[in-house]
XYZ file of C-alpha atoms in Angstrom:
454
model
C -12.805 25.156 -6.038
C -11.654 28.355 -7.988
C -8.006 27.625 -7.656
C -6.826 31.220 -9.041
C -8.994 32.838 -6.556
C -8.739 30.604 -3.193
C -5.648 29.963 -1.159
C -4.508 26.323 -0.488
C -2.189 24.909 2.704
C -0.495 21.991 2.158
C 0.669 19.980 4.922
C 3.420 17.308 4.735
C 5.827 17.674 2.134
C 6.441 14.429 0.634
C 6.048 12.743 -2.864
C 2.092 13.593 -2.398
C 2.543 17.173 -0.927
C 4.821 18.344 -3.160
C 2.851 16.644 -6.347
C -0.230 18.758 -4.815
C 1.473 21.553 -4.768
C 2.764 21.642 -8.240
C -0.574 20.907 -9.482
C -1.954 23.952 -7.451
C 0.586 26.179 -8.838
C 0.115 25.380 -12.583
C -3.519 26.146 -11.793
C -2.521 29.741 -10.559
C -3.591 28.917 -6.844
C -1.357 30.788 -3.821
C 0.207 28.089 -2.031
C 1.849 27.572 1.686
C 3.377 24.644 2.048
C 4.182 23.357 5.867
C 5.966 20.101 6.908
C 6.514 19.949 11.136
C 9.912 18.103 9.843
C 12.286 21.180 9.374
C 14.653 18.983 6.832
C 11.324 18.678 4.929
C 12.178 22.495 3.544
C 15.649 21.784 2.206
C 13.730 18.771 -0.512
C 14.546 19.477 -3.992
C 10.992 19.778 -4.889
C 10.389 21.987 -2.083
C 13.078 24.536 -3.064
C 11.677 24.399 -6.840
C 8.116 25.643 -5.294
C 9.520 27.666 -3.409
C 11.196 29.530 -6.597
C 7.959 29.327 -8.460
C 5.917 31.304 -5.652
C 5.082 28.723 -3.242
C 5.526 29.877 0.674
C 7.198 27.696 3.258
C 5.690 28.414 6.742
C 7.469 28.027 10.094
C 5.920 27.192 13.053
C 5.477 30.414 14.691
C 3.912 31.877 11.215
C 1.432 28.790 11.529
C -2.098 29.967 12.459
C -1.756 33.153 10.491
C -1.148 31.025 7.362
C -4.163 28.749 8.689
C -6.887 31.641 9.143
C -5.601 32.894 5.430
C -5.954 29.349 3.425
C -9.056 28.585 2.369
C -8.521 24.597 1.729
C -6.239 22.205 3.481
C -4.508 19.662 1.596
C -3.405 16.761 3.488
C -0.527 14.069 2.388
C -1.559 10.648 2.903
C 0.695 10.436 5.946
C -0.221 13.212 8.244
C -3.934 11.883 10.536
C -7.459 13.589 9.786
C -7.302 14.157 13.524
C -4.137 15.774 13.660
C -4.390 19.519 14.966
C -3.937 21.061 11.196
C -6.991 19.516 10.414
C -9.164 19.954 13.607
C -7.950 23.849 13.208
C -9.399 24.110 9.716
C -12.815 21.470 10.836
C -13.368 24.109 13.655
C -13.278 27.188 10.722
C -15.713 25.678 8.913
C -13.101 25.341 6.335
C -12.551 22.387 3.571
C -10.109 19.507 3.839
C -8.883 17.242 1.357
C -6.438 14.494 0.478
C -4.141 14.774 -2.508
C -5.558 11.836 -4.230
C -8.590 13.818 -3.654
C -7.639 16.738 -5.709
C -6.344 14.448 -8.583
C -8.909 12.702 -8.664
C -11.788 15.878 -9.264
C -9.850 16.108 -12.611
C -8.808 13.253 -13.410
C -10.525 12.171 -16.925
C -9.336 8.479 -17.540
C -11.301 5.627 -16.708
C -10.343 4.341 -13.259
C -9.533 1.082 -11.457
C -9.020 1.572 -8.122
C -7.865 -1.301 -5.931
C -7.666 -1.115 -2.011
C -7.515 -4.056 0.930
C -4.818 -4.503 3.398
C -2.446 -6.540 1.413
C -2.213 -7.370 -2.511
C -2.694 -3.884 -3.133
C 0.299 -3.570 -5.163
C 0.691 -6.667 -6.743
C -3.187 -6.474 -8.311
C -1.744 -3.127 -9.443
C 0.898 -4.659 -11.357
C -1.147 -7.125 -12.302
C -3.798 -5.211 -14.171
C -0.926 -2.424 -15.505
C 0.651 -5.867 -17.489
C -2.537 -6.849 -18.812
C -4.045 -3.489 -20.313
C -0.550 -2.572 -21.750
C -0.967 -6.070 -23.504
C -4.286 -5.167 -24.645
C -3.006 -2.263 -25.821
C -4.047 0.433 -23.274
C -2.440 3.755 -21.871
C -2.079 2.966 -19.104
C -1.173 4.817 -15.657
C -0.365 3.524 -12.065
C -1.377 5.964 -9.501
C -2.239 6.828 -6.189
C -0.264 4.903 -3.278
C 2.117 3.064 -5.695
C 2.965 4.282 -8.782
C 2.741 8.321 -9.456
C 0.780 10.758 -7.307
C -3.258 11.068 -8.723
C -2.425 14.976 -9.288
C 0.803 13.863 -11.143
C -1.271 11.805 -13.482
C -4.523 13.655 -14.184
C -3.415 16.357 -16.614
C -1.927 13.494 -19.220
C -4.474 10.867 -19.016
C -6.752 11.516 -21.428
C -10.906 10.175 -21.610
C -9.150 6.851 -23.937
C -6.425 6.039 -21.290
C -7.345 3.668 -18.092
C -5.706 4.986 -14.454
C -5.202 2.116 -11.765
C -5.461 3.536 -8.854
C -4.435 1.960 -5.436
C -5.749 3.223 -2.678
C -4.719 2.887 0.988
C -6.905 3.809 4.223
C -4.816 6.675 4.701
C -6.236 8.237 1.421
C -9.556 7.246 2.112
C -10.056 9.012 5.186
C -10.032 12.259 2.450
C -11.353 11.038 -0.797
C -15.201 11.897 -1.332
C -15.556 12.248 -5.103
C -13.858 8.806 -6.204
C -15.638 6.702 -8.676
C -14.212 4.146 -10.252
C -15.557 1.940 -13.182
C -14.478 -0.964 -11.469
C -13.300 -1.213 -7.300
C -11.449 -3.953 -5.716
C -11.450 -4.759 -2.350
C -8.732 -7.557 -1.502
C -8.600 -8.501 1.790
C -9.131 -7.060 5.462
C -6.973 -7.733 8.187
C -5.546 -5.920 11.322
C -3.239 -3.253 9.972
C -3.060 0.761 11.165
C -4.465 0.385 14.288
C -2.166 3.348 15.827
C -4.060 5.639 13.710
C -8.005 4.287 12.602
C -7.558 3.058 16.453
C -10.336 -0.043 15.875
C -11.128 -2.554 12.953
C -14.548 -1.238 12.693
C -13.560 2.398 11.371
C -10.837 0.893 9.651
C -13.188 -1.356 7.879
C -15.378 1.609 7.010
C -12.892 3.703 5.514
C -11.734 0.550 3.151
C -15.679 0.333 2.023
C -15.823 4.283 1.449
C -14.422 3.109 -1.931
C -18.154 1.949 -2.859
C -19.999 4.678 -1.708
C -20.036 6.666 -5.302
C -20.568 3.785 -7.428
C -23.917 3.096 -8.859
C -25.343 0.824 -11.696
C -22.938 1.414 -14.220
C -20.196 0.472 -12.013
C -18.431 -2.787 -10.469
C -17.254 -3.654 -6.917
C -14.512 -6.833 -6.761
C -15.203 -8.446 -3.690
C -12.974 -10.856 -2.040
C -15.908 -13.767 -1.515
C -13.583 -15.764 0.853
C -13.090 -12.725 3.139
C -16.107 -11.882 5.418
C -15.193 -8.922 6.084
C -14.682 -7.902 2.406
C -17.834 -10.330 1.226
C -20.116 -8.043 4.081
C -19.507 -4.883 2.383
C -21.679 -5.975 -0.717
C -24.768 -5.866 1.227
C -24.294 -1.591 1.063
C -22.655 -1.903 -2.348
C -25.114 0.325 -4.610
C -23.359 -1.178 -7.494
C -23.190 -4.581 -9.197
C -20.858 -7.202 -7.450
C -18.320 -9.500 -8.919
C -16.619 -12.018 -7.008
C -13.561 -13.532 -6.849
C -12.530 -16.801 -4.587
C -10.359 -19.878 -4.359
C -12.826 -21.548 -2.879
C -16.296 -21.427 -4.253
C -17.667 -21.167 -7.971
C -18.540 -17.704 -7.708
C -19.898 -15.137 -10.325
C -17.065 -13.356 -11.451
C -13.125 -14.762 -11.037
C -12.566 -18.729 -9.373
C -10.311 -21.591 -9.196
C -11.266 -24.933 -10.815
C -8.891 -27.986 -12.089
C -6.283 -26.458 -11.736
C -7.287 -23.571 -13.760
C -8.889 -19.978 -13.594
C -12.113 -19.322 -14.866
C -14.247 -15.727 -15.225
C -17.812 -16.595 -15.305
C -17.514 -20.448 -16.576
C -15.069 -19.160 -19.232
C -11.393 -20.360 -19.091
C -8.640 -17.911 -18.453
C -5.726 -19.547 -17.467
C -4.265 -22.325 -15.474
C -2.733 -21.498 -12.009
C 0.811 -23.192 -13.490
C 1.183 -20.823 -15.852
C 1.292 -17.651 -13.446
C 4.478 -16.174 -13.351
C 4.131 -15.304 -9.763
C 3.572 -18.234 -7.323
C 1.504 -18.941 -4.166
C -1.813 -18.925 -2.974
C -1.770 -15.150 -2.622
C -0.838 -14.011 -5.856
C -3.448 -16.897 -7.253
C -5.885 -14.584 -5.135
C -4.196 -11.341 -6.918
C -4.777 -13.010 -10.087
C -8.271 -13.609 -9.255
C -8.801 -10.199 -8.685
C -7.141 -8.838 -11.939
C -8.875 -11.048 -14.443
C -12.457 -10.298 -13.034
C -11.061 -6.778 -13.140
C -9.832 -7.366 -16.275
C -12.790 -8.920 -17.869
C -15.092 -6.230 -16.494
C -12.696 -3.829 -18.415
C -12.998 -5.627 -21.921
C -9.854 -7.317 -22.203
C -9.928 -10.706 -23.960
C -9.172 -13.952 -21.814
C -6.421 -14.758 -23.551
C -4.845 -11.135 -23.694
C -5.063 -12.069 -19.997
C -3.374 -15.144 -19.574
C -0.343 -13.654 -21.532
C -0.144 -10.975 -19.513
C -0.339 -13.141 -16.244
C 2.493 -15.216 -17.618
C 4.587 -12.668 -17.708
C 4.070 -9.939 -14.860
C 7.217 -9.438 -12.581
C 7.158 -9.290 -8.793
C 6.765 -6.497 -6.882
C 9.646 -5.054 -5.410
C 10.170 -5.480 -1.899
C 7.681 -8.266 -1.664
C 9.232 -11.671 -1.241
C 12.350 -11.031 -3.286
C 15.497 -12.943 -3.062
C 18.277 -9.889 -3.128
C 21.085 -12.593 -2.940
C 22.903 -15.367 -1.413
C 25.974 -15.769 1.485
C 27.822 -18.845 2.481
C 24.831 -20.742 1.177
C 21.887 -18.687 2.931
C 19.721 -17.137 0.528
C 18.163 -13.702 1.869
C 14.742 -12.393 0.609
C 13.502 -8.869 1.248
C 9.631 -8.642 1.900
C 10.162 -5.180 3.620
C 6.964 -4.647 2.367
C 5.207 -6.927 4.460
C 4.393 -4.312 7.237
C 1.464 -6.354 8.855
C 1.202 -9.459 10.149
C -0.667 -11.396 7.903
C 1.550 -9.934 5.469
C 4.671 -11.498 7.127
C 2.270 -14.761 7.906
C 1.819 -15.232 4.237
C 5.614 -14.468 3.107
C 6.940 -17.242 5.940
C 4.437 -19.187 4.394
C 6.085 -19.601 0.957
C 9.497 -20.574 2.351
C 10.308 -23.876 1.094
C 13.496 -24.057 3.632
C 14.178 -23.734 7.226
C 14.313 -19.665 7.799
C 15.413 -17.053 10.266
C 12.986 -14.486 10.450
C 13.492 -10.829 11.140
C 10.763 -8.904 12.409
C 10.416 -5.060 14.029
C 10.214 -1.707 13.099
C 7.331 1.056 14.592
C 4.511 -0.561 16.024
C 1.035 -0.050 13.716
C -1.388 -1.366 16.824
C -1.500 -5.306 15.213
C -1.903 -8.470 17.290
C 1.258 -10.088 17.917
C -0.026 -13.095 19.237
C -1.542 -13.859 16.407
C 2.110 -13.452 14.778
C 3.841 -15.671 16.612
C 1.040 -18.721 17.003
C 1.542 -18.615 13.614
C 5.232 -18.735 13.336
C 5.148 -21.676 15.415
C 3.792 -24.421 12.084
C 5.990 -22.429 9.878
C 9.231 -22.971 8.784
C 10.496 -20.429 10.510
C 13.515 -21.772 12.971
C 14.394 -18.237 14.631
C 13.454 -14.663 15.247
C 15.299 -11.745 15.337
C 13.512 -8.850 16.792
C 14.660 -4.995 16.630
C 14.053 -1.655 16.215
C 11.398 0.505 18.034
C 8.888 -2.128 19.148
C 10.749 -5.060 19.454
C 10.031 -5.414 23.351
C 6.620 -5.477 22.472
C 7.474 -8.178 19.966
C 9.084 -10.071 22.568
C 6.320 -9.897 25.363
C 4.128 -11.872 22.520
C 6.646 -14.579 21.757
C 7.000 -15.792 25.606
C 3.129 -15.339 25.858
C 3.446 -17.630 22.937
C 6.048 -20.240 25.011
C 8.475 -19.264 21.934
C 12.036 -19.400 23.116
C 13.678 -19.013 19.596
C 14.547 -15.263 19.449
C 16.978 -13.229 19.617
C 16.964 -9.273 20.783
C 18.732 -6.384 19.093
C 18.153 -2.836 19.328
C 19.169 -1.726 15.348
C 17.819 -2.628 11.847
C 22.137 -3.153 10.910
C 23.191 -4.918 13.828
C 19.707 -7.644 13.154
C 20.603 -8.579 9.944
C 23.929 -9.137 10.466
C 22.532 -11.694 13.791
C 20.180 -12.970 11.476
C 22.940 -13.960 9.193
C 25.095 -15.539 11.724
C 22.477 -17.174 12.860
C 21.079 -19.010 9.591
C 23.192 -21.514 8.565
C 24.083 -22.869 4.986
C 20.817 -24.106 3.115
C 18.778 -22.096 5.371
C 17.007 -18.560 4.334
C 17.151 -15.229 5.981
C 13.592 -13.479 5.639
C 13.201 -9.797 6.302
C 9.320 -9.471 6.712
C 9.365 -7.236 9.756
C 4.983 -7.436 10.416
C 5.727 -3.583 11.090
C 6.236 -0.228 9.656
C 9.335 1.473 8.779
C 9.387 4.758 10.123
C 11.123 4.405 13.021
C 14.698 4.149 11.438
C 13.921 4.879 7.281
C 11.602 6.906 5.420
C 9.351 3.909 4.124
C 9.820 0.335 3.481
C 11.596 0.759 0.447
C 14.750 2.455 2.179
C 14.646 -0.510 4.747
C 14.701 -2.991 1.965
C 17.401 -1.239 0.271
C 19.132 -1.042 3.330
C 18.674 -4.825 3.554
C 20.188 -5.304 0.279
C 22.981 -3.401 0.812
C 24.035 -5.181 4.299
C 23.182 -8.178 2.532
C 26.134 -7.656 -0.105
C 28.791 -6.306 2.214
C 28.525 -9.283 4.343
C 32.193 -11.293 4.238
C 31.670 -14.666 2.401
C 31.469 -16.075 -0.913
C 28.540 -14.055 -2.512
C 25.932 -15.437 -5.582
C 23.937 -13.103 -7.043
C 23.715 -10.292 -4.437
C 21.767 -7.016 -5.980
């Protein structure tokens, strides 16, 4: 691309839109910008593009903008079948993702970590550890800072970890990292990829650059994940609770790369069988990178959860509420309800993603879990699983506000009050960090004698 002579669209004006932008503009590029959410135009960022050259397009100056532009840029959030793109597919005309466009100049050495959940805390993971080996590092991608934000500063001695969700994927051609993770697979997006076959695909299109030089971190315990080393054109490392594997493993008690102690499991600072499997998948990361064991093992010891994922935000009249907002799938919510160590009302709803609900709620039933509270958008859809599932502990509401405070009634003293909805947020917030904000701050104007509300 010769950015000073071409003309770029960019569609959906978020974070990654407006990053895209920016990085366009520095480059000298002309630049439309076009969000089909009107309030999208009056963003701060917006306006500052706007001022620097940038042009906003309405809807009725659309397809004149369209037959100018030369690329499209897409923001992770608007669908590679939506009409911008099939408009630009039927010009014979390029598209790609902003991750994309960071990525052809990005100059660190990359990590890039995708799956359908322990994305983020394998991030964190692996940021703690090369910071203790003494690395520059930079989180990127879907957590973290936009790839185009990023790949001006990080120079050819710095490391990037990316993650990288499905929605990326579907536009990212020239990715190659030194080392890929994959770190699970499991129903999630559905509304959009429509089946599990393309949505597998798109998760494995983070192999398809990587040659000898490079390592894919496969998930051994996953079939799905363990499947997609049989294409992998790259050396595989594995990682598994299960199985002495070459690469990451559990043994004693302990964590072992390769026959070499790392760690012991009771010296992670973040508990549960997930976040042993996160671990996992860091330290054969990690190892692959150059770091020492035992730079490792410090690291481990001392990484903080990830916010919005299984965090206690406070406690009323003796029921402790945790936000795992961030558990927008329903193994995701599965695996939350599965570290509660005390009876637990569960609230779950939000915009339906396509997942299998009776799977949800055959698993609530050996949980801990002592009530539901469904809501928002899908919640009827919620419900039709739980009495094909015989469960007759729920309760319906039609608003995020009005759940929590039923879900707080509800629980009583010595109980917990998990928000782990199995669902997206975009039918009432802007993402699930809003939501669990919003959770939060419910949380602490409840009446009652409060300890340690955020």
């Amino acid at each position: 691309m010769y950015y000073k002579k071409q003309t770029f669209f960019v569609a959906g004006l978020s974070r990654s839109g407006i990053s895209a932008a920016n990085f366009l503009r520095r480059r000298g590029a002309k630049v439309y910008l076009y969000d089909d959410d009107p309030e999208a135009y009056g963003r701060e960022g917006v306006r500052a593009l706007k001022a620097g050259g940038a042009a906003c397009v309405e809807k009725e100056g659309l397809a004149d903008a369209c037959e100018e532009s030369d690329v499209l840029v897409l923001s992770p959030g608007v669908p590679i079948d939506g009409e911008l793109p099939l408009r630009f597919r039927r010009a014979g005309k390029r598209i790609v993702g902003e991750a994309e466009l960071g990525c052809l100049s990005l100059r660190a050495a990359l990590v890039a970590v995708t799956g359908t959940n322990g994305k983020t805390t394998t991030v964190a993971m692996l940021d703690e550890i090369f910071r203790a080996a003494g690395e520059k590092t930079f989180v990127c991608g879907n957590s973290g800072s936009p790839v185009t934000a990023i790949a001006e500063e990080a120079g050819f001695d710095d490391i990037a970890v990316m993650e990288v969700s499905s929605f990326q994927l579907e536009t990212l051609s020239s990715l190659r990292p030194h080392v890929a993770i994959v770190t699970n697979i499991a129903e999630d997006h559905l509304n959009r990829h429509y089946t599990m076959e393309n949505y597998i695909f798109l998760k494995s299109k983070i192999l398809q650059n990587m040659r000898e030089s490079e390592f894919a971190v496969l998930n051994y315990d996953d079939p799905a994940v363990a499947d997609m080393a049989a294409a992998a054109r790259c050396p595989v490392r594995w990682f598994s609770l299960s199985e002495q594997v070459e690469g990451a493993y559990v043994q004693g008690g302990s964590i072992y790369y390769c026959g070499e102690r790392v760690t012991d499991v009771s010296d992670l600072s973040l508990h549960g069988a997930h976040n042993v499997k996160n671990a996992l998948a860091a330290v054969c990361a990690a190892r692959l990178m150059g770091v020492e064991g035992e730079v490792i093992a410090r690291a481990l010891a001392s990484v903080r959860g990830v916010h919005h994922r299984i965090e206690t935000v406070g406690e009323k009249n003796g029921v402790t509420f945790i936000d795992d907002s961030k558990g927008t799938n329903v193994e995701a919510a599965l695996t939350a309800l599965s570290c509660m160590e005390k009876d637990t009302v569960l609230l779950l709803g939000g915009k339906d993603k396509g997942d299998d609900y009776d799977k949800l709620f055959a698993g609530i039933r050996g949980s801990r879990a002592v009530h539901c509270v469904l809501y928002g958008e899908n919640r009827f859809r919620l419900l039709d699983a739980a009495v094909r599932a015989g469960e007759p502990r729920i309760t319906l509401c039609t608003g995020f506000a009005v759940a929590v405070r039923v879900a707080a009634m509800t629980a009583r003293p010595g109980q917990c009050v998990l928000l782990s909805p199995a669902c997206s947020s975009f039918d009432e917030f802007s993402g699930y960090e809003a939501r669990g904000e919003k959770f939060a701050q419910i949380v602490e104007s409840l009446p009652g004698d409060a300890v340690g509300c955020a």
